[in-house]
Every structure is written in C-alpha cells, then in structure tokens.
Coordinates of C-alpha atoms and ligand atoms in Angstrom, one line a residue:
X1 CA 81.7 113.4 61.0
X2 CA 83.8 113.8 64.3
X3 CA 81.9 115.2 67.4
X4 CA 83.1 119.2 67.8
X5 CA 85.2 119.7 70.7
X6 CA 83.4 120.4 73.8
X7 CA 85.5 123.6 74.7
X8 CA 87.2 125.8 72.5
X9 CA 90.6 127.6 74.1
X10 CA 89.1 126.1 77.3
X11 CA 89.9 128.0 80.8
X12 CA 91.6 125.3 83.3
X13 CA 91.2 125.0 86.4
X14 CA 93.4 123.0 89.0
X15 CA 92.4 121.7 92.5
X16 CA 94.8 120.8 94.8
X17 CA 98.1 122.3 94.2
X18 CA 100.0 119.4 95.3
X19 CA 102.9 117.7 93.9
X20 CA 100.7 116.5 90.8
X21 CA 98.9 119.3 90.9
X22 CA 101.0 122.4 91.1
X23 CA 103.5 121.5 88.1
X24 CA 100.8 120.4 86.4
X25 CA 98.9 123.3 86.2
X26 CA 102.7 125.5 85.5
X27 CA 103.1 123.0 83.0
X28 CA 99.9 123.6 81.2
X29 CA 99.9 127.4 81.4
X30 CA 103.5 127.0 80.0
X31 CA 102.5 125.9 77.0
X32 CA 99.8 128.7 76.4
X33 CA 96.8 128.2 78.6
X34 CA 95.4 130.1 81.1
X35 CA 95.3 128.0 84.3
X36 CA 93.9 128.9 87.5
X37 CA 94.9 126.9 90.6
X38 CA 93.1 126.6 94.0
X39 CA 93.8 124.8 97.4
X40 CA 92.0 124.0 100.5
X41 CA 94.9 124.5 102.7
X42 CA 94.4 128.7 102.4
X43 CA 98.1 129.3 103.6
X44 CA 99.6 126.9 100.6
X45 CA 97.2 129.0 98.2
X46 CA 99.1 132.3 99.4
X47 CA 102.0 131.1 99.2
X48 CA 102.1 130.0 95.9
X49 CA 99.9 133.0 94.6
X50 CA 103.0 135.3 96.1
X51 CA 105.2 133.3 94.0
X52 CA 106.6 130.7 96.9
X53 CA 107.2 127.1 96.1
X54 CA 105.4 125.2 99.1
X55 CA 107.8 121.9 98.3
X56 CA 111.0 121.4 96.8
X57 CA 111.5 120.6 93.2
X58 CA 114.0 121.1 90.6
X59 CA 112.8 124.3 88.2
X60 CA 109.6 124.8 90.2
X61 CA 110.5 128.2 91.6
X62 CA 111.5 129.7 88.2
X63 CA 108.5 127.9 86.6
X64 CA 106.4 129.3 88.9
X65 CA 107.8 133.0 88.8
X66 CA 107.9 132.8 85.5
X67 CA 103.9 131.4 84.8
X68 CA 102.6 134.2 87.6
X69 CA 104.8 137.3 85.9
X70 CA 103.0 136.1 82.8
X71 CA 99.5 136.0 83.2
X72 CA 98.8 132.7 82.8
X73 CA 98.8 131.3 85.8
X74 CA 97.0 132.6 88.9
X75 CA 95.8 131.2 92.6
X76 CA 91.6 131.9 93.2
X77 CA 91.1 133.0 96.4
X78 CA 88.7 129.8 97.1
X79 CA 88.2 126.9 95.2
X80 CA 84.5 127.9 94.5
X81 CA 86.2 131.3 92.5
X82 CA 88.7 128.7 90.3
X83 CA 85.6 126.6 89.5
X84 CA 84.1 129.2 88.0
X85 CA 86.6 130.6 85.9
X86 CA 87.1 127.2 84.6
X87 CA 85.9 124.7 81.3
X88 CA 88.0 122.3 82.0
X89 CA 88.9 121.3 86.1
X90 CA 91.7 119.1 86.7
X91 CA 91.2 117.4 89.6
X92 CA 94.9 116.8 91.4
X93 CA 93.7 116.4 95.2
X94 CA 94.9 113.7 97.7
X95 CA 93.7 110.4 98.0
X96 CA 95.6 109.0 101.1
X97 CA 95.6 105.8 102.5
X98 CA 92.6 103.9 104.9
X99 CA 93.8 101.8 108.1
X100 CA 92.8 98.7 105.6
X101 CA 95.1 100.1 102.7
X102 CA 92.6 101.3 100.3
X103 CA 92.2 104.9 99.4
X104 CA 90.5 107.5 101.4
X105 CA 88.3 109.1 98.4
X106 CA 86.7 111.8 100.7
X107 CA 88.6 114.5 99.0
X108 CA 87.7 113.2 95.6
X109 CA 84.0 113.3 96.8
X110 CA 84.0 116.6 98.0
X111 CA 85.7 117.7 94.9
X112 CA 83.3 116.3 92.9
X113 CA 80.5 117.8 95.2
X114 CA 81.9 121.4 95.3
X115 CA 82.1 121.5 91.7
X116 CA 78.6 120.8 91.2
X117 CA 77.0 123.1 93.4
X118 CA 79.3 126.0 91.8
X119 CA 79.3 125.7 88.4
X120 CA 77.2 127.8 86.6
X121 CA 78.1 126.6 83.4
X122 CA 78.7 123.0 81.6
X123 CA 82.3 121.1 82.6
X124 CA 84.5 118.3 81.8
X125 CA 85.9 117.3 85.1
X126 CA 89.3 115.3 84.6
X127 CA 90.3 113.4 87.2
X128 CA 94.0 113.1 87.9
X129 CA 94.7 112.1 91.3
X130 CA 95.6 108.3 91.2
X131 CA 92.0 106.8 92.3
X132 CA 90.9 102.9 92.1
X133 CA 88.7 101.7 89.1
X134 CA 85.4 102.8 88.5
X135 CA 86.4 105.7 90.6
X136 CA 85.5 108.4 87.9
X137 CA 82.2 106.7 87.8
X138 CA 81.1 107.7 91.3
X139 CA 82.5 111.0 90.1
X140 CA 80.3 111.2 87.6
X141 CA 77.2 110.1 89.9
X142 CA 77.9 113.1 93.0
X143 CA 78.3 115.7 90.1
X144 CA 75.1 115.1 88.7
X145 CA 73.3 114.3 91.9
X146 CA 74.4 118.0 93.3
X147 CA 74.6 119.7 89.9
X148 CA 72.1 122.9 89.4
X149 CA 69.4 123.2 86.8
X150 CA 70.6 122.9 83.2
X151 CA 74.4 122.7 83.7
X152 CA 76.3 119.8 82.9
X153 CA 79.0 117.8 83.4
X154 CA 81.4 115.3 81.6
X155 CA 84.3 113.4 83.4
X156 CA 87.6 111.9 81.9
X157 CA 90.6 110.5 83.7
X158 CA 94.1 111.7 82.9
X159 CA 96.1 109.6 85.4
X160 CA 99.4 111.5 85.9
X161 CA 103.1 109.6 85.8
X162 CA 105.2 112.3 86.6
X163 CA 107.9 111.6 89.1
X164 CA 108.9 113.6 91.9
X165 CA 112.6 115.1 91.7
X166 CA 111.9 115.5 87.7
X167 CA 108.0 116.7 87.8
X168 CA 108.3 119.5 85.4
X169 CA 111.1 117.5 83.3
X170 CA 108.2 114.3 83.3
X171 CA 105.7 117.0 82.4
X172 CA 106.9 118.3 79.1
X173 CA 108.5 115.3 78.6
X174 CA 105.7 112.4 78.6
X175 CA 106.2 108.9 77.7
X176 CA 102.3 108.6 77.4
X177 CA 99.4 110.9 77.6
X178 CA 96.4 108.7 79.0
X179 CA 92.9 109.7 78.4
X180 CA 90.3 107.8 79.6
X181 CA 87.1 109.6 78.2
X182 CA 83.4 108.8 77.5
X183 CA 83.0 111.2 74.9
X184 CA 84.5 112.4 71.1
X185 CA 83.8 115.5 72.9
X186 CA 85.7 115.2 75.8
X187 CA 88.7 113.1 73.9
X188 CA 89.4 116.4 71.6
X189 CA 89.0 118.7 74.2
X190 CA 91.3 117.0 76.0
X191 CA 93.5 116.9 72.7
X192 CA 93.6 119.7 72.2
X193 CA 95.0 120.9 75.6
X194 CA 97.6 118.3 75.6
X195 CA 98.8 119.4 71.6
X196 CA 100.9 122.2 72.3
X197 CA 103.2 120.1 74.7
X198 CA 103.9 117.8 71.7
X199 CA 104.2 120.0 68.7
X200 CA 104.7 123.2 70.5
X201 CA 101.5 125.2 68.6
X202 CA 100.6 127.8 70.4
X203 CA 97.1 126.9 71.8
X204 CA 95.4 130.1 69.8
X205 CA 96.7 128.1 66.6
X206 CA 95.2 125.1 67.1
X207 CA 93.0 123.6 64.5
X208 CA 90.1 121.3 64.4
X209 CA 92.4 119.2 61.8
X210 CA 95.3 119.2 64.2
X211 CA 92.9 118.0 67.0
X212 CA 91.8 114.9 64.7
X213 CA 94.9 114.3 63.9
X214 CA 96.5 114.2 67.2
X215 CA 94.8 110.8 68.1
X216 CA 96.8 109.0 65.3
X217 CA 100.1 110.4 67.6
X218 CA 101.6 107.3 69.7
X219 CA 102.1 109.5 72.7
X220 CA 98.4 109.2 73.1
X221 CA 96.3 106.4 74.6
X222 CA 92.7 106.6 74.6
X223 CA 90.6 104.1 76.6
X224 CA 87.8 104.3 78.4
X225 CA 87.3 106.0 82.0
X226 CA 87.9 102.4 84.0
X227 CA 90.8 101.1 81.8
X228 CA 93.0 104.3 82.8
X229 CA 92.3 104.5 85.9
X230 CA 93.9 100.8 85.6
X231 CA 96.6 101.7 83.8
X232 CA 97.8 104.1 86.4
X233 CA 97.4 101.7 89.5
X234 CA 98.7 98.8 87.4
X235 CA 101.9 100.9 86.0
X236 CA 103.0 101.9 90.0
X237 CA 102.3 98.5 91.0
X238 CA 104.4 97.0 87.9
X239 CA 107.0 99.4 89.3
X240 CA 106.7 98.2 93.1
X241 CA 106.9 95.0 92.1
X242 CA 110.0 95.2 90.0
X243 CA 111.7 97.0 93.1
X244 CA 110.9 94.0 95.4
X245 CA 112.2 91.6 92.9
X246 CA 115.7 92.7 93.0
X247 CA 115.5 93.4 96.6
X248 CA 114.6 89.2 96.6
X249 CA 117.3 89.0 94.1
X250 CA 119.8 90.7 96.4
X251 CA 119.1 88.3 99.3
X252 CA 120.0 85.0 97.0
X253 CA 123.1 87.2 96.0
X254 CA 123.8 87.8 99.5
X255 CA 123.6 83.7 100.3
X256 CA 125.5 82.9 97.2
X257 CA 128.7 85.5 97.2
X258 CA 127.3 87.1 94.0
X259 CA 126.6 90.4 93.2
X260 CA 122.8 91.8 92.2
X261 CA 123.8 95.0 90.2
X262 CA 125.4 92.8 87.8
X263 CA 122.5 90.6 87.9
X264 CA 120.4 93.8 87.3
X265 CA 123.0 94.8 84.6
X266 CA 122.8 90.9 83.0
X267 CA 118.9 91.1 83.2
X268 CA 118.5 94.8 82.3
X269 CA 120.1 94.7 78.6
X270 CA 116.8 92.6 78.4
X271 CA 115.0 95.0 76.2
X272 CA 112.1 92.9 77.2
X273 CA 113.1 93.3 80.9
X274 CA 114.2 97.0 80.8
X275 CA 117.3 98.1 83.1
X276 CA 115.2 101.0 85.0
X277 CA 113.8 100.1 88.4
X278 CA 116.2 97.5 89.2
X279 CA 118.3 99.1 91.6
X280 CA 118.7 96.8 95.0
X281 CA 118.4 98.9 98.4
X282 CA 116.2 100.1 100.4
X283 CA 113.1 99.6 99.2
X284 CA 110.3 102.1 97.7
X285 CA 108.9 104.4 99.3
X286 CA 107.4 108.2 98.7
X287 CA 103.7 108.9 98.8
X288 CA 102.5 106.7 95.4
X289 CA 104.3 103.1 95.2
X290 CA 103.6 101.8 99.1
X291 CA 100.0 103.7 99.0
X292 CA 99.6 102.6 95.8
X293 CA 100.1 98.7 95.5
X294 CA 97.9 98.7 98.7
X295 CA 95.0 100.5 97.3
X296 CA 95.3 98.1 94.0
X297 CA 95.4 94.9 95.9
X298 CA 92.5 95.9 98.2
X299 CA 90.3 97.2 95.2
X300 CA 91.2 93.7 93.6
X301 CA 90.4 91.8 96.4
X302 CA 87.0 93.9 96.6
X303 CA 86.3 92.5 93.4
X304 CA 87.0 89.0 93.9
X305 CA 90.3 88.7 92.9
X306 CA 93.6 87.2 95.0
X307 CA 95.6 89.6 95.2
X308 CA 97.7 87.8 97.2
X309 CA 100.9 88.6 94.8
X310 CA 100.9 92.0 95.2
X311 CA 100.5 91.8 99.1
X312 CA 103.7 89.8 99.1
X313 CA 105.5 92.3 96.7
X314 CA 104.2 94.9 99.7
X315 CA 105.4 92.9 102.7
X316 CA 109.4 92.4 100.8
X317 CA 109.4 96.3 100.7
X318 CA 108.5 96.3 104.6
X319 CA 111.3 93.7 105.4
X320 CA 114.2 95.7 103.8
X321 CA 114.5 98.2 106.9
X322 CA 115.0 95.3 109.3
X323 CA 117.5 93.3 106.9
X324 CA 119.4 96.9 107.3
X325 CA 119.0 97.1 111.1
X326 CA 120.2 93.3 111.2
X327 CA 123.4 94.1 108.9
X328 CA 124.3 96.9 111.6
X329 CA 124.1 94.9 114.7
X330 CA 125.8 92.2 112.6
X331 CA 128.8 94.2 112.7
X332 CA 128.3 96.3 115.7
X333 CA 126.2 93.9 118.0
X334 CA 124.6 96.3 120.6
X335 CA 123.4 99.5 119.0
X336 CA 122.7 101.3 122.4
X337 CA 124.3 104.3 122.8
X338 CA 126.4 103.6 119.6
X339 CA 126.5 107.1 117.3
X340 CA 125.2 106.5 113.7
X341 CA 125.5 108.7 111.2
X342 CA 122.3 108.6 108.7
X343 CA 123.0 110.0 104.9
X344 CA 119.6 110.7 103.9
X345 CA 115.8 111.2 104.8
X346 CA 113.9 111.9 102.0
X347 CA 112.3 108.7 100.1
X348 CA 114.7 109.5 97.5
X349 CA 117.0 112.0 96.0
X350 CA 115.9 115.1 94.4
X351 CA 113.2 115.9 96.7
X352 CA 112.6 116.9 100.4
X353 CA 109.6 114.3 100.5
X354 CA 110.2 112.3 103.4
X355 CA 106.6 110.8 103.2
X356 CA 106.8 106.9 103.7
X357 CA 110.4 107.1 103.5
X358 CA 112.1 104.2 104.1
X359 CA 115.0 106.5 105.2
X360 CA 112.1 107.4 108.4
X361 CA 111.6 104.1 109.0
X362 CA 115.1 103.3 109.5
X363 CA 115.7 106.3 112.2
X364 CA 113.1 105.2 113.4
X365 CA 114.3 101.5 114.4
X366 CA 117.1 103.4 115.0
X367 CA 115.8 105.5 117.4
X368 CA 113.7 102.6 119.4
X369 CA 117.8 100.9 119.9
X370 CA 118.8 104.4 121.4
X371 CA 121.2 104.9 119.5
X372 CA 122.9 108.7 118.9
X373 CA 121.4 110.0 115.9
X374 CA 123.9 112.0 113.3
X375 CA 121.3 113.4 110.7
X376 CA 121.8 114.9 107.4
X377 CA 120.0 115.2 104.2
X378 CA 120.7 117.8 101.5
X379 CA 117.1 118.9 101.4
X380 CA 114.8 117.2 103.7
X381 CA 116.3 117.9 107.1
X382 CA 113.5 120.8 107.7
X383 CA 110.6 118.2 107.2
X384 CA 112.4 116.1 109.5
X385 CA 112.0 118.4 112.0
X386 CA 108.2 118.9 111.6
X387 CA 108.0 115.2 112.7
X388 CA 107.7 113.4 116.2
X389 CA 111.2 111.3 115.5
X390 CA 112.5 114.8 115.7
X391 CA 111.5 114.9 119.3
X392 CA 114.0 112.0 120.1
X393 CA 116.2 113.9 122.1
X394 CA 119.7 112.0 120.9
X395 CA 119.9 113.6 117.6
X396 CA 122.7 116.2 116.0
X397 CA 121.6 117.4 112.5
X398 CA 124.3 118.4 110.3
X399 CA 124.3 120.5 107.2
X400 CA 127.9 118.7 105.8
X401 CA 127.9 114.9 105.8
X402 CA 132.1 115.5 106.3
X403 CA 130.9 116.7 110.1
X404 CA 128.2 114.5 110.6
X405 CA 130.9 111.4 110.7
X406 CA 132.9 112.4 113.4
X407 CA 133.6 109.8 116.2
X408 CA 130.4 107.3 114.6
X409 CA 130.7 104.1 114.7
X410 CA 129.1 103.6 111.5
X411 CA 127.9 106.0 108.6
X412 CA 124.5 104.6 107.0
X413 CA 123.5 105.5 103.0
X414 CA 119.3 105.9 103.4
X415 CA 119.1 108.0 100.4
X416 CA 121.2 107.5 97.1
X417 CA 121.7 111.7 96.5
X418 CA 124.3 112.1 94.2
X419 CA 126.1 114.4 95.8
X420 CA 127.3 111.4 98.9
X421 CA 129.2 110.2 95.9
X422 CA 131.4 112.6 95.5
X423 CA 132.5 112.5 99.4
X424 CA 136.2 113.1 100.2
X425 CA 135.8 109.6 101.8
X426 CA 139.5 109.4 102.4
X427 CA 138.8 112.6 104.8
X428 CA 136.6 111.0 106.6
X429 CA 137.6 107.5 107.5
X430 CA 140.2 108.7 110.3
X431 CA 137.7 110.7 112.0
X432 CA 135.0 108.1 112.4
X433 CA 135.1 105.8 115.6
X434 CA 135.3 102.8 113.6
X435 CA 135.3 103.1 109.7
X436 CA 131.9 101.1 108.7
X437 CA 130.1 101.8 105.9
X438 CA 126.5 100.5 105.4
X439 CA 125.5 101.8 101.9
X440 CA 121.7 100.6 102.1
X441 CA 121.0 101.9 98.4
X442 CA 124.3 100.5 96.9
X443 CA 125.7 104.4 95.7
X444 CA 129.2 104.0 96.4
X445 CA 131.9 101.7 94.9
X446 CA 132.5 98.9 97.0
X447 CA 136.0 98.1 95.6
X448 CA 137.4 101.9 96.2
X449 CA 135.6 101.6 99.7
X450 CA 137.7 98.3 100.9
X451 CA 140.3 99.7 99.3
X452 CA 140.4 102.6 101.4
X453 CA 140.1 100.9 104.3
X454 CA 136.5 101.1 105.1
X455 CA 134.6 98.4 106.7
X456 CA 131.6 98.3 103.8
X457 CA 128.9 96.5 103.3
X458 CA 126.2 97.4 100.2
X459 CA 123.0 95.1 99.6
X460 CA 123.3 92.4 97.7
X461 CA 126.7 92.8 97.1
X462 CA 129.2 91.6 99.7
X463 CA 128.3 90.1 103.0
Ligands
UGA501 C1 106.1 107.2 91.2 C2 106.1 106.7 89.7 O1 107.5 106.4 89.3 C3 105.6 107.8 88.8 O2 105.5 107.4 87.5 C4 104.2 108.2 89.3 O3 103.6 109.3 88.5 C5 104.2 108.6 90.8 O4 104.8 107.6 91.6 C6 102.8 108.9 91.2 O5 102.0 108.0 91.3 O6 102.5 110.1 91.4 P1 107.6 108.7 92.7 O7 106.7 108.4 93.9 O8 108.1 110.1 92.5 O9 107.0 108.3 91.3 O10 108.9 107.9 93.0 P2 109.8 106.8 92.1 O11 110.8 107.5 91.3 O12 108.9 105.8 91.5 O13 110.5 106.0 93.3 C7 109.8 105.4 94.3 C8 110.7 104.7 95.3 O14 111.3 103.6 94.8 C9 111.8 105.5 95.9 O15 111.8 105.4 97.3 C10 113.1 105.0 95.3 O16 114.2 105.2 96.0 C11 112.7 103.5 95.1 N1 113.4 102.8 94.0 C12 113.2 103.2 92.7 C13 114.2 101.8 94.3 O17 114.4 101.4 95.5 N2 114.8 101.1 93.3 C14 114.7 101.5 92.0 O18 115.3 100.8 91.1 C15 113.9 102.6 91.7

C-alpha cells in the first residue's frame, strides 16, 4: 500500500526570489498552483509584488504580469507571512562563496531556522539552492531543534538546472526532475506538484493514480536527500570541466596550426561525448560553474578525497583571461593609453548577469594596463555601472557597438551575443585605428573577417 501524499493541493511557498527562485515560483503557479514568494531584500519583494522584474530574463516580465493578474502568484510582505501560508517551502536562497571556496550556508541556516520558529503547522521543506552533500541533513537538524510543540517537518532536495538566459524555457522544459526525498510522503507530494508541468493536468485534477504513476515517468529521478544534492554539484562540475577541456584543447590547436571548433565538431558527433559545452573562449563564468566546482572540490577534500582534478579544471578557467590579455599585447605591444573596444560584460549572452564574468575580469586587466575603455553590452551595461571598475575614469559606454569602434585600436568579443554577429563589419573596419579583431568566444567567421581585411585572431583557431 503506497504511503498517502503528505499535502493535498499543497500551498507553496518560495524564499528567495532570485534567479532560481523567482521563475521558479512563476513557473509553478503557471501550471496551476498557488505560490507565494518572499525576500529578505524588502525593496526586491516590492518590486516584484508591483509586477517589476528585479533582473533581466527572456519572458520573465510577461510571466510575471501574467502569474500576479491571475491570482496565483503573490509577494508576502515578510518571509514569516509566506511561511505561513505555505505546505510546501521551496527554499531558493543564496549560497555564495567562502574566502576558502566552499559555500557560505548562513542563509540556508537562517532559512531553515525562520521556518521553524514560524510554522504553525507540519512542512516539507525542499531545498533548491545548490548546497554541498549532507547539506539537507543539517537542514533537517536546525528545523527540528527550533521547531514549536507538535509541528513537523520533512525535507527533500530538488536541485534546480535551469540556465540563466532560458530560465523559464529550462523550467517547463526539464531534462530531469530530481527528488531527493526521505519519505513516500514527501516523494508524491512532490509528484504531484511537478505532474502538471509534464502532462499539463490541471493540479485540481490530479489523482492519487496519476501520482503513483508518475514515478514510472523517466523525467523523474528519485534518490535519496545526499545523492541529489550530488547530482547537482557533480552535473555543474561535469559542465566546468568540459569547458576547460576545450579551452586546453584550443591551446594544442593554437601550437599546432589546427582549429578546435572542428575538433569540438569531430568530438561532438560523439553521442557519447555530446557537442554541447564545447565551445573554446573565454572561459565559464556566472554565479554557479566557478562557485560551484570550488564548493565541490573543497566539500571533497573535507571528506578525504583529492580533489586535485577539479582544482586544475578551476585554475584553466582562471588562465583564459591572461592568454587574452597576452594575445592583445602580442599584436599591439604596449596597451597604455591604447583605446579598446570591449563587446560584452555579462558572463554570457541572454542575461545582464555580470557576476564572475570573465568579460569583468578582462576590463579589469584592462583597466590595470590603462588603457581607454570603449564599453558596450546589449543588456548589462547598467550593472556595470553599479561596480567599482566603473569608477575607472577612462571609460566611454556606448549603446551601438558600430560607435563604440571608432578610432580603437582593437575591438575585443567578451560575450558571444548574437546580435555582434550580425555587425555591418565592413562599416566598421575604416573607422577603427587599426582594424584588429580579438574574438575571445570565437562568434564571428574568421575566413569572412581576413577576408575583409581585418586583423583577427579567435581562440584556438588562428594564431
Ligand atoms: C549553469 C548550468 O548550466 C545550469 O544547468 C545550472 O542550473 C546553473 O548553472 C545553476 O547552477 O544555477 P548558468 O550559470 O546559467 O547555468 O550558465 P551556463 O549556461 O552553464 O554557462 C556558464 C558559463 O560557461 C558562461 O560563462 C558561458 O559563456 C560558458 N560556456 C558555456 C563556455 O565558455 N563554453 C561553452 O561551451 C558553454
């Protein structure tokens, strides 16, 4: 006989309305459930609850319009308000990185320890921030250690793999749902919610059949709480790692006079290999792969392991800036008081997340050669602006790349937008001091480039 759910037509509750947690919680009041959302940060929480994005993301405005008109989604006023409207709390808040790379887990505690002295009534507690191993455990430990008289608490992790740039597309779109329970209970709760989004049943429709039944769907992976919190850390650092490959790949292609997308073609058709993540450049950045691979080799070498692989894959990423700044003094030997245009900020395209952006740490190398800064970036120029680089008082920001090259004496390619593809390149080349092109993400085609009479070099590619 299966265990009943633990919460029928649960109520949801999200805190931390971050980029996991804010289309997450549209996401699930998009398929039918009433969601509730709360932040710390008060201003965010208004913001959002008057129907303002606080980042950028393709759909998120209209998704977010679209959840509040209907009911379904709300902002509590405190976090202590959304854990009381809730069964079921997702919690999405951040778990940034420690001087000695592994995570800072003070939010997750105080989380944890703010649910339990609210809640009035039982909860599962989902964790869904991306937390080391044996993380839901400790969870598990603060909520009953503060928890009142006669309420109680389960907790499950439901590590999140949505990217940014395609958050809500990832959301209804999952290549697996990951639920690391302790509990029947908490497994077809947790079914349950996630149903809808796979056979589009309208929550109130659900059945207790459909709920058995659900486990037998491949989209689902059910483990216990350790082994997915695994599977998340092990999956970004898998990705990580396949980044720094190529990147090492690119270097012997660089030596040799060969060319590394072909390799990554060649390798790619691989079904074995796969042909996504292979792209040679600039290295990963953003706030999950670099925080990510360090928190996972310092948890492993916390438990005894050498972890001395994934510190390498770590220290390639670091490299790739300097290989850039190397290429450009190759070619233009003193950078001082040179005028470089920069193509990019954010970590990558589709976003105006400049967070460990490798893009950032290439102005600011620039920036310590005093050079003269051209900046642009389809989105992420305001973010910019918020940091201390943007204090460097040699910098121009422009809102058309066209402008942004006049009289440099090299244009550099930090992000790989689309949109610099499509570049009226020809345009352009007469106007710039000296016609270099430095594509650090390889987004251009380096036969049209030459052809046109640019100076380019891409990674990996021609030296
Ligand atoms: C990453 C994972 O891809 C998601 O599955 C995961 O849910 C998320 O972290 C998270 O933990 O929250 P994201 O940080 O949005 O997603 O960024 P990615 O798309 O993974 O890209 C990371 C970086 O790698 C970017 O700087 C990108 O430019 C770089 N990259 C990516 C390459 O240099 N080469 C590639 O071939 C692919």
């Amino acid at each position: 006989m299966e265990e009943k759910i633990m919460f029928d037509n649960p109520n949801i509750g999200i805190l931390g309305l971050g980029h996991v947690g804010l289309p997450t919680a549209l996401g699930l009041a998009d398929i039918g459930w009433n969601v509730i959302g709360a932040d710390d940060l008060k201003s965010k929480a208004q913001d959002i609850a008057n129907g303002d994005a606080p980042f950028y993301e393709p759909g998120l405005s209209e998704m977010l319009i679209k959840n509040i008109n209907s009911g379904r989604f709300s902002v509590a006023s405190s976090v202590e308000e959304a854990i009381d409207a809730s069964d079921v709390i997702f919690v999405c808040v951040g778990t940034p990185q420690n001087d000695d790379g592994s995570a800072d887990l003070s939010q997750i505690e105080n989380a944890g320890r703010t649910i339990a002295q609210n809640s009035n009534t039982n909860k599962l507690v989902v964790e869904k921030s991306t937390t080391p191993v044996s993380t839901s455990l400790r969870i598990k430990d603060t909520l009953r250690r503060y928890a009142k008289e006669n309420v109680e608490f389960e907790v499950a992790v439901n590590p999140e793999f949505l990217r940014e740039g395609t958050g809500l597309y990832d959301f209804f779109n999952p290549d697996r749902i990951v639920l690391g329970v302790e509990s029947e209970a908490a497994k077809n709760t947790l079914l349950q919610i996630y149903l809808p989004l796979l056979d589009q049943t309208n929550p109130s429709d659900i059945s207790d059949k459909e709920i058995y039944e659900a486990k037998s769907n491949d989209k689902f992976v059910i483990t216990d709480v350790n082994t997915a919190e695994l599977i998340k850390h092990a999956s970004n650092s898998f990705l990580a790692t396949k980044i720094s490959f190529i990147n090492l790949v690119a270097d012997i292609c660089e030596k040799s006079g060969s060319d590394v997308s072909k390799v990554a073609k060649g390798m790619g058709l691989d079904p074995r290999i796969g042909s996504s993540f292979l792209q040679a450049g600039l290295g990963f950045g953003g706030y999950c792969l670099p925080k990510d691979i360090k928190a996972f080799t310092k948890i492993g070498e916390d438990l005894g392991v050498d972890m001395s692989f994934f510190r390498e894959v770590d220290n390639v990423n670091i490299r790739r800036v300097d290989q850039i700044i190397d290429k450009l003094k190759g070619k233009l030997w003193v950078l001082r008081d040179k005028t470089i245009a920069v193509w990019g900020i954010a970590f990558k395209p589709g976003t105006d997340d400049i967070r460990e952006s490798p893009a950032m740490a290439l102005i600011e190398k620039l920036i310590e050669e005093e050079v003269k800064l051209n900046l642009h970036d389809p989105k992420a120029m305001e973010e910019f602006k918020r940091t201390s680089l943007s204090e460097y008082s040699n910098i121009e920001y422009f809102t058309d790349p066209i402008d942004s090259s006049n009289n440099v004496d090299a244009i550099i390619i930090a992000t790989d937008w689309p949109e610099f593809k499509s570049v009226d390149y020809k345009n352009i080349k007469d106007a710039m001091q000296y016609p270099f092109v430095l594509d650090a993400r390889n987004l251009l085609n380096p036969v049209e480039m030459l052809d046109m009479g640019f100076d380019y070099i891409g990674v990996g590619r021609y030296s």
